[in-house]
Amino acid sequence: MDGSDSSPLLELGAEVLFWVGANDSVLDGMPSGQHVPIGRYKRNLLAMYSLYPSSIPTIFITPPPFRPEIWRDRDPDVTRAYGEAVKDLAKELGAGVVDSYKAFAGRELPPLLSDGLHLKPAGYELIFQAFMRIIRDKHPHLAPENMRNAYPNWDEHGMRIAAEKEGEEIRERVLGEK
């Protein structure tokens, strides 16, 4: 893609979000075989980024913290280094970045992680809040309150009146009310 014609995507409120690295940062030599060297990880992110028009807003999310007492095939310092690689790349590209470690700072991990690695709703909520701060700061046109609906609201074409009338008819039939 050359990025020359992304206007239809932008009109729909498109953005690209990259959130990878928790498994890539597994320690080298672990049985899972998921380890990706940090240099290749960063090149892979850049390769994925290059698949999209540069005019489409892009946000990266760093690999999240985890509980090392449960996940012994990982090291917090290594995962943080992968996060730094994400932040460096985002800065080079002028993209937004959600720092998962910063979003989780000062909080106990058990309420945020279901199995010590994967997020619970409370963890996703923190990431979402950080994501929305970036949207509102760097791409305010993509904030929900600033976007137009792709389809009309249900109450904009007589649907509210029809629903109210149908509700009245049901009440009359079922409850004998008028």
Short mmCIF file of C-alpha atoms in Angstrom, two decimals:
data_model
loop_
_atom_site.label_atom_id
_atom_site.label_comp_id
_atom_site.label_asym_id
_atom_site.label_seq_id
_atom_site.Cartn_x
_atom_site.Cartn_y
_atom_site.Cartn_z
CA MET A 1 0.00 0.00 0.00
CA ASP A 2 1.25 3.44 -0.78
CA GLY A 3 -1.02 5.35 1.61
CA SER A 4 -2.37 7.55 -1.17
CA ASP A 5 -6.04 6.62 -0.84
CA SER A 6 -7.05 5.83 2.69
CA SER A 7 -9.88 8.36 2.96
CA PRO A 8 -12.69 5.74 2.99
CA LEU A 9 -10.99 4.03 5.94
CA LEU A 10 -10.48 7.30 7.75
CA GLU A 11 -14.12 8.26 7.23
CA LEU A 12 -15.09 5.05 9.01
CA GLY A 13 -12.80 5.90 11.91
CA ALA A 14 -10.10 3.39 11.12
CA GLU A 15 -6.98 3.06 13.17
CA VAL A 16 -4.37 0.36 13.42
CA LEU A 17 -3.59 -1.15 16.79
CA PHE A 18 -0.58 -3.40 17.42
CA TRP A 19 -0.49 -5.34 20.68
CA VAL A 20 2.02 -8.15 20.45
CA GLY A 21 5.08 -9.20 22.36
CA ALA A 22 4.07 -11.01 25.53
CA ASN A 23 4.91 -14.37 23.93
CA ASP A 24 7.77 -13.01 21.82
CA SER A 25 9.54 -11.99 25.04
CA VAL A 26 9.56 -15.52 26.46
CA LEU A 27 13.11 -16.39 27.47
CA ASP A 28 15.24 -17.95 24.76
CA GLY A 29 15.50 -21.72 24.98
CA MET A 30 12.16 -22.28 26.69
CA PRO A 31 10.14 -25.34 25.55
CA SER A 32 7.35 -23.24 24.02
CA GLY A 33 9.71 -22.04 21.30
CA GLN A 34 7.88 -18.70 21.23
CA HIS A 35 10.93 -16.52 21.80
CA VAL A 36 11.62 -13.93 19.11
CA PRO A 37 14.91 -12.00 19.44
CA ILE A 38 14.23 -8.37 20.26
CA GLY A 39 15.79 -7.04 17.04
CA ARG A 40 13.62 -9.32 14.90
CA TYR A 41 10.60 -8.44 17.07
CA LYS A 42 11.10 -4.76 16.31
CA ARG A 43 11.62 -5.48 12.58
CA ASN A 44 8.44 -7.59 12.58
CA LEU A 45 6.48 -4.70 14.11
CA LEU A 46 7.87 -2.35 11.49
CA ALA A 47 6.96 -4.83 8.72
CA MET A 48 3.38 -5.07 10.01
CA TYR A 49 3.19 -1.28 10.35
CA SER A 50 4.34 -0.84 6.74
CA LEU A 51 1.34 -2.85 5.48
CA TYR A 52 -1.00 0.05 6.28
CA PRO A 53 -1.21 3.54 4.79
CA SER A 54 0.79 5.98 6.89
CA SER A 55 -2.24 8.28 6.99
CA ILE A 56 -4.13 5.82 9.19
CA PRO A 57 -3.53 6.55 12.89
CA THR A 58 -1.50 3.83 14.57
CA ILE A 59 -1.22 2.93 18.24
CA PHE A 60 1.11 0.36 19.75
CA ILE A 61 0.59 -1.32 23.14
CA THR A 62 3.58 -2.66 25.04
CA PRO A 63 3.59 -6.22 26.36
CA PRO A 64 1.86 -6.21 29.75
CA PRO A 65 3.33 -7.01 33.14
CA PHE A 66 2.89 -10.55 34.40
CA ARG A 67 3.40 -12.57 37.56
CA PRO A 68 6.88 -14.15 37.31
CA GLU A 69 6.16 -16.52 40.19
CA ILE A 70 3.62 -18.18 37.90
CA TRP A 71 5.24 -17.65 34.50
CA ARG A 72 8.79 -18.85 35.04
CA ASP A 73 9.59 -18.84 31.32
CA ARG A 74 9.62 -15.04 31.38
CA ASP A 75 11.60 -12.30 33.04
CA PRO A 76 10.08 -8.91 33.89
CA ASP A 77 13.22 -7.07 32.79
CA VAL A 78 13.16 -8.81 29.41
CA THR A 79 9.48 -8.03 28.91
CA ARG A 80 10.14 -4.40 29.84
CA ALA A 81 12.95 -4.32 27.24
CA TYR A 82 10.46 -5.47 24.59
CA GLY A 83 8.16 -2.72 25.78
CA GLU A 84 10.98 -0.20 25.39
CA ALA A 85 11.51 -1.46 21.82
CA VAL A 86 7.81 -0.82 21.15
CA LYS A 87 8.02 2.68 22.63
CA ASP A 88 11.18 3.47 20.63
CA LEU A 89 9.57 2.31 17.39
CA ALA A 90 6.36 4.23 18.08
CA LYS A 91 8.42 7.36 18.71
CA GLU A 92 10.39 6.87 15.47
CA LEU A 93 7.14 6.48 13.54
CA GLY A 94 5.24 9.25 15.29
CA ALA A 95 2.66 6.71 16.46
CA GLY A 96 0.85 6.57 19.77
CA VAL A 97 1.86 4.05 22.41
CA VAL A 98 0.12 2.64 25.47
CA ASP A 99 2.69 1.67 28.09
CA SER A 100 1.10 -1.32 29.85
CA TYR A 101 3.56 -1.14 32.74
CA LYS A 102 2.69 2.52 33.28
CA ALA A 103 -1.04 1.75 33.07
CA PHE A 104 -0.65 -0.95 35.74
CA ALA A 105 1.78 1.04 37.93
CA GLY A 106 1.08 0.93 41.65
CA ARG A 107 -1.59 -1.75 41.32
CA GLU A 108 -1.61 -5.33 42.52
CA LEU A 109 -1.49 -7.73 39.57
CA PRO A 110 -3.81 -10.55 40.76
CA PRO A 111 -7.01 -8.50 40.27
CA LEU A 112 -5.81 -7.52 36.77
CA LEU A 113 -4.58 -10.86 35.41
CA SER A 114 -6.64 -14.04 35.08
CA ASP A 115 -3.76 -16.51 35.09
CA GLY A 116 -0.85 -14.27 35.92
CA LEU A 117 -0.40 -13.20 32.27
CA HIS A 118 -3.71 -12.71 30.46
CA LEU A 119 -5.83 -9.75 31.41
CA LYS A 120 -9.06 -9.76 33.38
CA PRO A 121 -11.70 -7.13 32.63
CA ALA A 122 -10.09 -4.77 35.18
CA GLY A 123 -6.76 -5.05 33.33
CA TYR A 124 -8.40 -4.43 29.98
CA GLU A 125 -10.16 -1.41 31.46
CA LEU A 126 -6.82 0.17 32.42
CA ILE A 127 -5.45 -0.45 28.92
CA PHE A 128 -8.64 0.94 27.40
CA GLN A 129 -8.44 4.10 29.51
CA ALA A 130 -4.83 4.67 28.41
CA PHE A 131 -5.81 3.94 24.79
CA MET A 132 -8.66 6.46 24.92
CA ARG A 133 -6.33 9.12 26.37
CA ILE A 134 -4.13 8.70 23.29
CA ILE A 135 -7.13 8.80 20.97
CA ARG A 136 -8.45 11.98 22.56
CA ASP A 137 -4.99 13.59 22.64
CA LYS A 138 -3.52 12.57 19.26
CA HIS A 139 -6.61 11.68 17.21
CA PRO A 140 -9.61 13.52 18.69
CA HIS A 141 -11.63 12.97 15.52
CA LEU A 142 -11.66 9.26 16.47
CA ALA A 143 -13.03 9.83 19.96
CA PRO A 144 -16.52 8.30 20.14
CA GLU A 145 -18.10 11.61 21.08
CA ASN A 146 -16.67 13.22 17.92
CA MET A 147 -17.55 10.51 15.41
CA ARG A 148 -20.66 10.41 13.33
CA ASN A 149 -22.65 7.21 13.24
CA ALA A 150 -22.30 5.05 10.16
CA TYR A 151 -26.03 4.32 10.43
CA PRO A 152 -28.82 6.50 11.80
CA ASN A 153 -29.81 6.10 15.42
CA TRP A 154 -32.91 3.99 15.92
CA ASP A 155 -34.90 7.07 16.93
CA GLU A 156 -34.01 9.24 13.93
CA HIS A 157 -36.41 7.79 11.36
CA GLY A 158 -39.63 7.27 13.21
CA MET A 159 -38.35 4.14 14.91
CA ARG A 160 -38.98 5.59 18.37
CA ILE A 161 -42.57 6.42 17.47
CA ALA A 162 -43.05 2.95 15.96
CA ALA A 163 -41.55 1.32 19.05
CA GLU A 164 -43.73 3.36 21.39
CA LYS A 165 -46.84 2.52 19.34
CA GLU A 166 -45.93 -1.18 19.31
CA GLY A 167 -45.40 -1.03 23.07
CA GLU A 168 -48.82 0.52 23.54
CA GLU A 169 -50.42 -2.19 21.38
CA ILE A 170 -48.70 -4.94 23.38
CA ARG A 171 -49.80 -3.40 26.68
CA GLU A 172 -53.37 -3.24 25.38
CA ARG A 173 -53.35 -6.87 24.23
CA VAL A 174 -51.53 -8.38 27.17
CA LEU A 175 -52.52 -6.20 30.08
CA GLY A 176 -55.75 -4.72 28.79
CA GLU A 177 -54.32 -1.21 29.36
CA LYS A 178 -54.93 1.81 27.19
#
